[in-house]
Coordinates of C-alpha atoms in Angstrom, one line a residue:
M1 CA 69.8 20.4 -154.2
K2 CA 66.3 19.1 -153.7
K3 CA 63.3 20.5 -156.1
T4 CA 61.3 22.3 -152.3
L5 CA 64.3 24.3 -151.9
L6 CA 64.7 25.1 -155.5
A7 CA 61.0 26.9 -154.7
V8 CA 62.5 28.2 -151.7
A9 CA 65.1 30.4 -154.0
L10 CA 62.4 31.6 -155.3
A11 CA 60.3 33.1 -152.7
P12 CA 59.7 36.7 -152.6
L13 CA 62.2 38.4 -151.6
C14 CA 59.9 41.0 -150.0
L15 CA 60.1 38.8 -147.5
P16 CA 60.7 39.7 -143.9
S17 CA 63.2 38.5 -142.1
Q18 CA 63.4 36.0 -140.0
V19 CA 67.4 36.7 -138.8
F20 CA 65.5 36.3 -134.8
A21 CA 63.1 33.5 -133.9
A22 CA 62.3 31.6 -137.4
D23 CA 58.5 31.9 -138.1
E24 CA 57.4 27.7 -137.4
S25 CA 54.0 28.4 -139.8
S26 CA 57.4 29.1 -142.5
N27 CA 58.7 26.5 -144.8
D28 CA 61.6 27.6 -145.8
I29 CA 64.6 25.8 -145.2
M30 CA 67.1 28.2 -143.3
V31 CA 70.9 28.5 -143.6
V32 CA 73.2 29.2 -141.7
T33 CA 77.0 29.7 -143.6
A34 CA 76.2 32.2 -146.0
N35 CA 76.0 34.8 -144.1
R36 CA 76.9 33.7 -140.6
F37 CA 72.8 34.0 -139.5
E38 CA 70.7 32.5 -139.8
Q39 CA 68.8 33.4 -143.4
P40 CA 65.8 31.7 -144.9
A41 CA 67.4 30.0 -147.9
G42 CA 65.7 32.5 -150.5
N43 CA 67.4 35.1 -149.6
V44 CA 71.1 33.6 -149.9
L45 CA 72.4 35.6 -153.5
A46 CA 74.5 32.3 -154.5
S47 CA 74.7 29.1 -155.5
L48 CA 73.9 27.6 -152.6
D49 CA 73.1 23.4 -151.9
I50 CA 72.0 22.1 -148.9
V51 CA 71.7 17.9 -148.3
T52 CA 69.1 17.2 -145.1
R53 CA 70.0 13.9 -142.5
D54 CA 66.7 12.2 -144.8
D55 CA 68.7 13.2 -148.1
I56 CA 72.1 11.0 -146.1
Q57 CA 69.7 8.0 -145.1
Q58 CA 67.6 7.6 -147.9
V59 CA 71.4 7.4 -150.5
Q60 CA 72.5 5.5 -147.7
A61 CA 75.8 7.8 -147.7
K62 CA 78.7 6.1 -145.8
S63 CA 81.2 10.0 -145.8
L64 CA 81.4 13.9 -146.4
V65 CA 82.3 12.4 -150.2
D66 CA 79.4 10.4 -150.7
V67 CA 77.2 13.5 -149.5
I68 CA 78.6 16.1 -152.0
R69 CA 79.4 14.3 -154.4
Y70 CA 76.1 14.5 -156.4
L71 CA 76.1 18.4 -155.9
P72 CA 76.8 21.0 -158.3
G73 CA 80.6 22.4 -159.1
V74 CA 82.0 19.3 -157.3
Q75 CA 84.6 17.0 -158.8
I76 CA 86.3 14.2 -156.1
D77 CA 89.7 13.0 -156.4
Q78 CA 90.4 9.8 -153.6
S79 CA 93.1 8.1 -153.7
G80 CA 91.2 4.4 -153.3
G81 CA 88.5 3.4 -151.2
R82 CA 86.7 3.9 -147.8
G83 CA 89.6 6.7 -145.3
Q84 CA 92.3 7.1 -148.3
K85 CA 93.6 10.6 -149.1
T86 CA 90.4 12.2 -150.7
S87 CA 90.2 16.3 -152.2
V88 CA 87.5 17.9 -153.2
F89 CA 88.1 21.2 -156.2
I90 CA 85.2 23.6 -155.9
R91 CA 84.8 25.1 -159.5
G92 CA 88.3 24.5 -160.8
S93 CA 89.6 26.0 -157.5
E94 CA 92.2 23.7 -155.2
S95 CA 90.9 21.7 -153.0
S96 CA 92.7 24.2 -149.8
Q97 CA 90.8 27.0 -151.7
T98 CA 87.3 25.3 -149.6
L99 CA 87.3 26.8 -146.6
V100 CA 85.8 23.6 -144.5
L101 CA 84.1 24.3 -141.9
L102 CA 82.9 22.3 -138.9
D103 CA 79.6 23.6 -137.4
G104 CA 81.1 26.6 -138.2
V105 CA 84.3 26.8 -136.5
R106 CA 87.2 26.2 -139.5
I107 CA 89.0 22.8 -140.2
N108 CA 91.5 22.6 -142.3
S109 CA 95.1 22.4 -141.8
A110 CA 96.9 24.6 -141.2
T111 CA 100.2 22.8 -142.6
A112 CA 98.9 21.8 -145.8
G113 CA 96.0 24.0 -146.7
G114 CA 93.2 21.6 -147.2
F115 CA 91.4 19.3 -145.5
D116 CA 91.3 15.2 -146.0
F117 CA 87.2 14.5 -146.9
S118 CA 87.8 11.4 -146.3
G119 CA 87.5 11.8 -142.6
I120 CA 83.7 12.8 -142.0
P121 CA 81.5 9.5 -141.9
A122 CA 78.4 10.3 -143.1
A123 CA 76.7 8.7 -139.3
V124 CA 78.0 12.3 -137.4
I125 CA 76.4 14.4 -140.2
E126 CA 73.3 15.9 -139.8
R127 CA 72.7 18.4 -142.8
V128 CA 76.0 20.0 -145.0
E129 CA 75.7 23.3 -146.4
L130 CA 77.7 24.7 -149.8
I131 CA 78.6 27.5 -151.1
R132 CA 80.4 27.9 -154.4
G133 CA 81.7 30.5 -155.0
P134 CA 83.8 33.2 -152.4
R135 CA 82.9 33.9 -149.2
A136 CA 86.5 35.7 -147.2
A137 CA 84.3 39.6 -147.2
I138 CA 82.5 37.1 -144.1
Y139 CA 85.5 34.4 -143.0
G140 CA 87.8 35.9 -144.6
A141 CA 91.5 33.8 -146.1
D142 CA 90.9 30.2 -147.5
A143 CA 87.2 31.2 -148.8
I144 CA 88.2 31.3 -152.8
G145 CA 85.9 28.4 -154.4
G146 CA 84.0 28.0 -151.5
V147 CA 82.4 26.9 -148.3
I148 CA 81.2 23.5 -146.9
N149 CA 79.7 24.0 -143.4
I150 CA 79.4 20.2 -141.7
I151 CA 76.8 20.6 -139.4
T152 CA 76.4 18.2 -136.9
I153 CA 73.6 19.7 -134.8
P154 CA 70.0 18.6 -135.5
D155 CA 67.7 20.6 -136.2
S156 CA 65.2 19.3 -134.1
Y157 CA 65.3 18.0 -130.6
D158 CA 62.4 16.0 -130.0
I159 CA 62.7 13.5 -128.4
Q160 CA 64.4 9.6 -130.4
H161 CA 66.6 7.3 -129.7
E162 CA 69.3 5.0 -133.0
L163 CA 70.6 2.4 -132.9
T164 CA 72.4 2.0 -136.2
A165 CA 74.6 -1.6 -137.6
G166 CA 76.1 -2.0 -140.7
V167 CA 78.3 -4.6 -142.5
G168 CA 79.9 -4.9 -146.5
G169 CA 82.0 -5.8 -148.9
E170 CA 85.8 -6.4 -147.3
G171 CA 85.6 -6.3 -144.4
Y172 CA 83.3 -3.7 -143.8
Y173 CA 81.4 -2.8 -140.2
Q174 CA 79.5 -0.3 -138.3
G175 CA 77.9 1.0 -135.3
A176 CA 76.3 4.1 -134.6
W177 CA 74.6 5.3 -131.9
R178 CA 72.2 8.3 -131.9
S179 CA 70.2 10.5 -128.6
V180 CA 68.4 13.8 -129.0
G181 CA 66.4 15.2 -127.0
Q182 CA 65.2 17.1 -124.2
I183 CA 66.4 16.9 -120.3
D184 CA 64.4 19.4 -119.3
N185 CA 62.1 22.6 -120.4
K186 CA 65.5 24.7 -120.2
T187 CA 68.1 22.0 -121.9
V188 CA 68.2 20.0 -124.4
G189 CA 71.3 17.9 -125.5
Q190 CA 72.6 15.5 -128.1
I191 CA 75.3 12.8 -128.2
T192 CA 76.7 10.9 -131.4
L193 CA 79.5 7.2 -131.1
N194 CA 80.4 5.7 -134.6
T195 CA 82.8 3.5 -135.0
E196 CA 83.3 2.1 -138.3
Y197 CA 86.6 -0.7 -140.7
T198 CA 87.5 -2.1 -143.1
D199 CA 89.8 -3.9 -144.9
G200 CA 90.4 -1.8 -147.7
Y201 CA 91.4 -3.1 -150.8
N202 CA 95.0 -2.8 -153.5
I203 CA 94.6 0.5 -154.5
K204 CA 97.5 0.6 -157.1
A205 CA 97.2 0.0 -160.3
G206 CA 99.6 -1.0 -163.7
S207 CA 103.3 -2.2 -162.5
L208 CA 102.4 -1.3 -158.4
A209 CA 99.3 -4.0 -158.2
D210 CA 101.0 -7.4 -157.4
S211 CA 102.5 -6.3 -153.8
G212 CA 99.5 -7.7 -152.7
D213 CA 98.5 -5.2 -150.0
D214 CA 95.7 -4.4 -148.5
Y215 CA 94.4 -0.4 -147.9
G216 CA 92.0 -0.1 -144.1
Y217 CA 90.6 2.1 -142.4
E218 CA 89.2 2.3 -138.9
T219 CA 86.9 5.7 -137.6
K220 CA 86.3 5.9 -134.1
D221 CA 84.3 9.0 -133.8
L222 CA 82.4 10.7 -130.8
V223 CA 79.7 14.3 -130.7
A224 CA 78.3 15.7 -128.1
R225 CA 76.5 18.9 -127.8
L226 CA 74.3 20.8 -125.0
E227 CA 72.3 23.4 -124.7
R228 CA 70.4 26.3 -122.0
Q229 CA 67.4 28.5 -121.9
F230 CA 68.4 30.3 -118.9
T231 CA 66.2 33.3 -119.8
D232 CA 64.0 34.6 -122.6
T233 CA 67.3 36.2 -123.9
L234 CA 70.1 34.0 -122.6
S235 CA 71.7 31.0 -123.7
A236 CA 74.6 29.5 -123.7
N237 CA 75.8 25.4 -125.4
V238 CA 79.4 23.6 -125.6
S239 CA 79.8 21.1 -128.1
V240 CA 82.5 18.1 -128.1
L241 CA 83.4 16.1 -130.9
Y242 CA 86.2 13.3 -131.4
N243 CA 87.8 11.1 -134.1
D244 CA 90.3 9.0 -133.7
G245 CA 91.5 6.3 -136.1
Y246 CA 93.7 5.2 -138.7
S247 CA 94.6 4.4 -142.8
Q248 CA 96.8 2.7 -144.9
Y249 CA 97.9 4.5 -147.8
D250 CA 100.9 4.0 -150.6
S251 CA 104.3 6.2 -149.7
Y252 CA 106.9 6.1 -153.2
G253 CA 105.6 1.4 -153.6
A254 CA 105.4 0.9 -149.4
L255 CA 102.9 0.5 -147.2
S256 CA 102.4 3.1 -145.0
R257 CA 100.1 4.3 -142.0
A258 CA 98.2 7.4 -140.7
D259 CA 97.4 6.9 -137.1
F260 CA 95.4 10.3 -136.5
N261 CA 93.0 11.6 -133.3
A262 CA 91.2 15.5 -133.4
Y263 CA 89.3 17.0 -131.4
Q264 CA 86.8 20.0 -131.2
L265 CA 85.7 22.5 -127.9
S266 CA 83.0 25.1 -127.9
A267 CA 81.5 26.9 -125.8
E268 CA 79.4 29.8 -126.5
G269 CA 77.0 32.2 -124.6
V270 CA 73.8 33.6 -126.2
Y271 CA 71.3 36.9 -126.5
A272 CA 68.3 37.5 -128.7
S273 CA 66.1 40.0 -128.7
S274 CA 63.5 41.2 -130.7
F275 CA 66.6 43.4 -132.2
L276 CA 69.5 42.0 -132.0
R277 CA 71.4 38.6 -132.0
S278 CA 74.9 38.9 -130.2
S279 CA 77.0 35.3 -129.7
L280 CA 80.0 35.2 -128.3
R281 CA 82.2 31.5 -128.9
F282 CA 85.6 30.3 -128.0
S283 CA 87.0 27.6 -130.0
K284 CA 89.6 25.1 -130.1
Y285 CA 90.6 22.8 -133.0
K286 CA 93.5 20.2 -132.2
N287 CA 94.2 17.2 -135.4
D288 CA 97.4 15.6 -134.7
T289 CA 99.1 12.8 -137.4
T290 CA 101.2 10.3 -137.3
N291 CA 102.5 9.2 -140.8
Y292 CA 105.0 5.9 -140.7
P293 CA 105.7 2.9 -143.3
E294 CA 103.9 -0.7 -141.8
S295 CA 107.1 -2.2 -141.9
K296 CA 109.2 0.6 -139.3
S297 CA 107.4 2.3 -137.1
S298 CA 109.9 4.2 -135.5
A299 CA 110.1 6.1 -138.8
S300 CA 107.6 8.6 -138.4
S301 CA 107.0 12.0 -139.4
R302 CA 104.1 14.1 -137.3
F303 CA 101.6 16.9 -138.3
I304 CA 100.0 18.7 -135.5
T305 CA 97.4 21.7 -136.3
Y306 CA 96.1 23.4 -133.5
R307 CA 94.0 25.9 -133.2
E308 CA 91.9 28.4 -130.7
S309 CA 89.9 31.0 -131.9
I310 CA 87.2 33.7 -130.5
N311 CA 84.2 35.0 -132.3
W312 CA 81.8 38.0 -131.4
L313 CA 78.7 38.2 -134.1
N314 CA 76.1 41.0 -134.1
T315 CA 72.4 41.2 -135.6
F316 CA 70.6 43.4 -135.5
E317 CA 67.4 44.6 -137.5
P318 CA 67.9 48.5 -138.7
L319 CA 64.9 48.6 -140.5
S320 CA 62.1 46.2 -142.4
G321 CA 64.1 44.6 -144.4
W322 CA 67.5 45.2 -144.2
V323 CA 69.4 42.8 -141.2
M324 CA 72.9 44.0 -140.7
S325 CA 75.1 41.9 -138.6
A326 CA 79.2 42.8 -138.2
G327 CA 81.7 41.5 -136.1
L328 CA 84.9 40.7 -134.5
D329 CA 87.6 37.8 -135.5
Y330 CA 90.8 36.3 -133.5
E331 CA 92.5 33.1 -134.4
N332 CA 95.8 32.1 -133.0
E333 CA 96.9 29.0 -135.3
E334 CA 100.0 26.9 -134.3
V335 CA 102.4 24.0 -135.7
G336 CA 104.0 20.9 -134.7
G337 CA 105.6 17.8 -134.8
S338 CA 108.4 16.0 -136.1
T339 CA 109.4 18.7 -138.6
S340 CA 111.0 21.6 -137.8
Y341 CA 109.4 24.9 -139.4
T342 CA 111.0 28.4 -139.9
D343 CA 107.9 29.6 -138.7
D344 CA 105.7 27.4 -135.7
S345 CA 102.6 29.8 -135.5
R346 CA 100.5 33.4 -136.5
I347 CA 97.4 35.6 -135.4
N348 CA 94.7 36.2 -137.5
K349 CA 92.7 39.6 -136.3
A350 CA 89.0 40.6 -137.9
A351 CA 86.0 42.9 -138.8
F352 CA 84.5 42.1 -140.9
V353 CA 80.6 44.3 -141.3
T354 CA 78.0 42.0 -143.8
S355 CA 74.4 44.1 -145.2
T356 CA 71.2 42.5 -146.9
L357 CA 68.4 44.6 -147.9
S358 CA 65.0 43.5 -149.4
L359 CA 62.6 46.0 -150.8
N360 CA 61.0 44.7 -153.8
Q361 CA 61.4 42.7 -155.5
F362 CA 64.7 43.1 -155.2
T363 CA 67.4 42.6 -152.1
V364 CA 71.3 43.7 -152.2
D365 CA 74.1 41.5 -150.4
A366 CA 76.9 43.7 -149.1
S367 CA 79.8 43.0 -147.0
L368 CA 83.3 44.0 -146.1
R369 CA 86.1 42.6 -144.6
H370 CA 89.4 43.7 -143.3
D371 CA 92.3 40.6 -141.9
D372 CA 95.5 41.6 -140.5
N373 CA 97.9 38.3 -140.1
E374 CA 101.3 38.6 -138.0
S375 CA 102.6 36.1 -141.6
Y376 CA 101.7 37.9 -144.3
G377 CA 100.2 41.5 -143.4
D378 CA 96.9 43.5 -143.6
H379 CA 94.3 42.0 -146.1
N380 CA 90.9 44.2 -147.2
T381 CA 88.3 41.6 -149.0
W382 CA 84.6 42.4 -150.6
S383 CA 81.2 40.9 -152.4
L384 CA 78.5 42.7 -153.5
A385 CA 75.0 40.9 -154.8
L386 CA 72.2 41.8 -156.5
G387 CA 68.9 40.1 -156.5
W388 CA 65.8 40.4 -159.1
Q389 CA 62.7 38.7 -158.6
I390 CA 61.2 39.0 -161.6
A391 CA 58.1 36.4 -161.4
D392 CA 56.5 34.0 -159.1
E393 CA 58.9 31.9 -160.3
L394 CA 61.6 33.2 -162.0
R395 CA 64.5 35.1 -160.1
T396 CA 67.6 36.0 -160.9
Y397 CA 71.1 37.8 -159.5
A398 CA 74.3 38.8 -160.1
S399 CA 77.9 38.8 -157.7
Y400 CA 81.2 39.7 -157.2
G401 CA 83.5 39.5 -154.5
T402 CA 87.7 39.1 -153.8
A403 CA 89.7 36.1 -151.8
F404 CA 92.7 35.6 -150.6
K405 CA 94.2 32.2 -149.1
A406 CA 97.8 32.4 -147.4
P407 CA 100.5 29.8 -148.3
T408 CA 100.7 26.8 -145.5
F409 CA 103.8 26.6 -143.0
N410 CA 104.5 23.8 -145.8
D411 CA 104.0 25.9 -148.5
L412 CA 106.8 28.5 -146.9
Y413 CA 109.1 26.5 -144.6
Y414 CA 108.7 22.5 -144.7
P415 CA 112.4 21.5 -144.8
G416 CA 113.4 20.8 -148.3
S417 CA 110.2 22.4 -150.7
G418 CA 109.0 25.3 -149.2
N419 CA 109.5 28.8 -150.8
P420 CA 109.7 31.2 -147.9
N421 CA 108.9 34.1 -150.7
L422 CA 105.9 33.2 -151.8
T423 CA 102.8 35.5 -151.8
P424 CA 99.0 35.2 -151.0
Q425 CA 96.2 34.0 -153.3
E426 CA 94.2 36.9 -154.8
S427 CA 91.6 36.2 -156.0
E428 CA 88.9 38.5 -158.2
S429 CA 85.1 36.1 -158.9
S430 CA 82.5 37.1 -161.2
E431 CA 79.0 34.8 -160.9
V432 CA 75.9 35.3 -163.0
G433 CA 72.2 32.8 -161.9
I434 CA 68.5 32.5 -162.7
L435 CA 66.1 30.4 -161.6
G436 CA 63.1 28.9 -162.5
S437 CA 60.3 27.2 -160.2
H438 CA 57.5 25.6 -162.2
E439 CA 54.7 22.9 -161.5
L440 CA 56.8 20.3 -163.3
L441 CA 59.9 21.7 -163.1
S442 CA 62.8 23.6 -161.6
W443 CA 66.2 24.5 -162.4
R444 CA 69.1 26.4 -161.9
L445 CA 71.0 28.1 -164.7
S446 CA 75.0 30.2 -163.3
A447 CA 77.8 31.6 -164.8
Y448 CA 81.3 31.9 -163.7
D449 CA 84.4 33.4 -163.8
S450 CA 87.5 33.1 -161.6
E451 CA 90.9 35.7 -161.7
I452 CA 92.9 33.8 -159.4
D453 CA 97.0 35.9 -159.0
N454 CA 99.5 34.1 -157.1
M455 CA 98.0 31.1 -157.5
I456 CA 100.5 28.4 -155.1
I457 CA 100.8 24.8 -157.7
Y458 CA 103.5 22.4 -156.6
Y459 CA 105.8 22.0 -160.5
P460 CA 107.5 18.8 -161.1
P461 CA 110.3 18.2 -161.7
T462 CA 111.3 20.0 -158.7
W463 CA 108.3 20.2 -156.7
V464 CA 108.5 23.9 -155.3
P465 CA 105.9 25.5 -155.0
E466 CA 106.0 28.8 -156.8
N467 CA 103.2 31.3 -157.9
V468 CA 101.5 30.7 -161.0
N469 CA 98.2 32.9 -162.3
A470 CA 95.1 30.9 -163.0
K471 CA 91.8 31.8 -165.1
I472 CA 88.1 29.2 -164.7
K473 CA 84.7 29.8 -166.0
G474 CA 82.6 27.6 -166.3
I475 CA 78.7 26.6 -166.1
E476 CA 76.6 24.5 -164.1
F477 CA 73.2 23.9 -164.7
D478 CA 71.0 21.5 -162.6
A479 CA 66.9 19.7 -162.9
Q480 CA 64.6 18.3 -160.7
F481 CA 61.3 16.7 -162.1
D482 CA 58.8 14.1 -161.8
T483 CA 57.9 11.2 -164.5
W484 CA 55.4 9.6 -163.3
F485 CA 56.8 7.7 -160.2
I486 CA 59.9 9.0 -160.3
S487 CA 62.0 11.8 -159.4
H488 CA 65.3 12.5 -161.1
D489 CA 68.3 15.3 -160.3
V490 CA 70.0 16.0 -163.7
V491 CA 73.3 18.3 -163.0
L492 CA 75.4 19.5 -166.1
G493 CA 79.2 21.9 -165.6
Y494 CA 81.3 22.9 -168.4
A495 CA 84.3 23.9 -166.9
D496 CA 87.9 25.8 -168.7
P497 CA 90.5 25.5 -165.1
K498 CA 94.2 26.2 -166.6
D499 CA 97.1 28.3 -165.6
T500 CA 99.3 31.0 -167.5
K501 CA 101.2 28.4 -168.6
G502 CA 98.4 27.1 -170.3
N503 CA 98.0 23.7 -168.3
Q504 CA 94.8 22.5 -167.1
L505 CA 95.0 22.5 -164.1
A506 CA 95.6 18.7 -162.1
R507 CA 93.0 16.8 -161.7
R508 CA 90.4 18.7 -162.5
A509 CA 88.0 18.0 -165.8
K510 CA 86.6 20.7 -168.2
E511 CA 83.1 18.5 -168.1
T512 CA 81.3 17.2 -165.3
A513 CA 77.4 15.1 -165.1
S514 CA 75.8 13.3 -162.7
W515 CA 72.0 11.6 -162.8
K516 CA 70.1 10.4 -159.9
G517 CA 67.1 8.7 -159.9
T518 CA 64.7 8.1 -156.4
Y519 CA 61.4 5.9 -156.4
Q520 CA 59.4 6.1 -153.7
R521 CA 56.7 3.1 -152.9
D522 CA 54.7 2.9 -149.8
V523 CA 56.7 2.0 -147.3
W524 CA 59.9 1.0 -149.9
N525 CA 62.1 3.2 -151.8
A526 CA 64.9 3.3 -154.4
T527 CA 67.6 5.9 -155.4
L528 CA 69.4 5.0 -158.3
G529 CA 73.0 7.3 -159.5
M530 CA 75.4 8.0 -162.4
R531 CA 77.9 10.2 -162.4
Y532 CA 80.9 11.2 -165.5
Q533 CA 84.0 12.9 -165.3
G534 CA 85.7 14.2 -167.9
E535 CA 89.6 13.8 -168.8
R536 CA 92.0 15.4 -167.3
Y537 CA 95.7 15.5 -165.8
S538 CA 97.0 14.0 -162.9
D539 CA 99.6 16.1 -163.0
P540 CA 99.9 20.7 -163.0
S541 CA 102.1 19.7 -166.3
N542 CA 99.8 18.1 -168.8
L543 CA 102.4 14.7 -169.4
E544 CA 99.8 11.9 -167.4
R545 CA 96.8 11.9 -169.0
L546 CA 93.1 10.0 -167.3
P547 CA 90.9 8.2 -169.3
S548 CA 87.1 10.0 -168.2
Y549 CA 85.2 7.8 -166.2
V550 CA 81.5 6.9 -165.7
A551 CA 80.5 5.2 -161.9
W552 CA 76.6 3.3 -160.6
E553 CA 75.6 3.4 -157.2
V554 CA 72.4 2.4 -156.5
A555 CA 70.7 1.7 -152.8
T556 CA 67.4 1.0 -151.4
N557 CA 65.5 1.5 -147.4
Y558 CA 63.2 -0.7 -146.5
D559 CA 60.5 0.1 -143.5
V560 CA 59.7 -2.9 -141.7
T561 CA 57.7 -0.6 -138.6
E562 CA 57.0 2.8 -138.0
Q563 CA 60.7 2.0 -135.7
W564 CA 63.1 -0.2 -138.2
K565 CA 64.0 -0.2 -141.3
V566 CA 67.1 -2.0 -143.2
S567 CA 69.1 -0.7 -146.0
G568 CA 71.2 -1.8 -148.8
R569 CA 74.1 -0.2 -151.3
I570 CA 75.7 -0.7 -154.4
D571 CA 78.9 1.1 -155.4
N572 CA 80.1 1.0 -158.7
L573 CA 77.5 -1.3 -159.4
F574 CA 79.0 -1.8 -163.0
D575 CA 82.2 -3.1 -161.0
K576 CA 83.8 0.2 -163.6
D577 CA 88.0 -0.5 -163.5
Y578 CA 89.2 3.6 -163.2
S579 CA 91.0 6.0 -161.9
T580 CA 90.9 9.0 -160.3
G581 CA 95.2 9.5 -160.0
T582 CA 97.7 8.2 -161.7
D583 CA 99.0 4.4 -160.3
Y584 CA 95.7 4.5 -158.1
K585 CA 92.3 2.5 -158.9
A586 CA 89.4 3.9 -157.5
Q587 CA 86.9 1.1 -155.2
G588 CA 85.9 -1.7 -157.4
R589 CA 81.5 -3.2 -156.8
I590 CA 81.2 -3.1 -153.7
W591 CA 78.1 -3.7 -151.0
Y592 CA 76.9 -2.7 -148.6
L593 CA 74.1 -3.7 -145.5
Q594 CA 72.6 -1.4 -142.7
T595 CA 70.4 -1.8 -140.0
A596 CA 68.6 1.2 -138.3
Y597 CA 65.8 1.2 -134.5
Q598 CA 64.2 4.4 -133.4
F599 CA 63.2 4.2 -129.7

């Protein structure tokens, strides 16, 4: 989180509402993820982080993993390098307990439940908004640990065309084209094309390292969007996102391959007046993955997620400083492929209402949602938060919320390992935080406590899922400050994630820390980053301990001209040998070079 965002978060809580039209003279950063409507970041009563396109380019991020790995409360587990299966743990929760949105549309897998974070290249990302803590009262199932919204919509439609090309170690290359601009006085659009490839490396460690196999990855991506303003109050937009490629991986010591393709289609109509903003959106999402050994392509398994959703959202301002939002969600989820499930579809219908009220130096948020699902019946969730602007430079807040996550199709019905007796996971979470912004230092301190009932964990040796309870406590601190010519960003975290058996939750460390230092001088900048992750266990029974590690990265950018930029990045700068999972090696030192030209 940048220093400017902390300053925004400390803006007076009684600011006039900017839900319907942002004031162009305002310095507030507007966000959409917290309550499903646009609002100033300073009015959000939750732990919020924003990563902008400028931030992404400054560190030369290559994937979504690179974009979020320095954020507070985030731990990454990656089975190798680019394109390998990647899990993200938010505040000690399971990776599948984080709701992942693509432009506000749910993209979690219906079969596995989580989302493979390695599959989103940085080239198509305009912004990422991360909300830590429960958000089920607004979004429904899955939002126990938090919500990650990957946004591909530009903040501005100023005409711009950019060509990017890059190379790197292990046969890496990348090429992208991005065009954004106004088509006529009522129509704007964007298109981004991206392709990436790497030979990869031998991701196996220990006795399996002699296989000599490299695990490669390739992706081709398309993002396109068109928006038109028909009248002063009526507008519409359509968008398409497409992703196609493959990733080689290890399966019980054999080189295997996953061919994947996914698409998302969305169409939305919007009515916006001075009192009401109402939108109706239809979206369709499909993810199709086929897995097979490289030596025997006929022996394949295929997993398909289909999801159609209709969302009707209404935001209005009954009184100055009081904003309300109410909506209806309909979702039809189906699974297909080579696996025969006892049940292969389910429909979820939901209604929710949320309210934000600002009174002098106080702000109150309240949300309530009801879900009706074919598989597990009715479920109610709610949340309440209070913020207090103590002084111009000091703000505090407290929140409480409930959340749930339904068992996935794999959890319930996968042949040989499913458990049809599983019940939905339920959580109760509380958080307190305090933020300060001073002339030389901006900082944030937050503490949280979550109790998760019926958490679904796969224990060895049977690896059949079962419901257990878990309790997670933690504290987070981050600060931004300048020393002479270097800007610093420091993050410290401590968590105690345990199940009722007394085991530390798998692949989650208690201690984490990171630091980034950025030097800026005229047309040149450089960023040096360090990440620390403490000891953790590879398995839920705590039989295989993983040692702590420290990894460093460096990135630099040079503006040759106003239009032409050259950049470089080195990951794992000191070639540290470490592992994020048993028998898997992290990426060794690797370099990247990139050039970009704007028209």
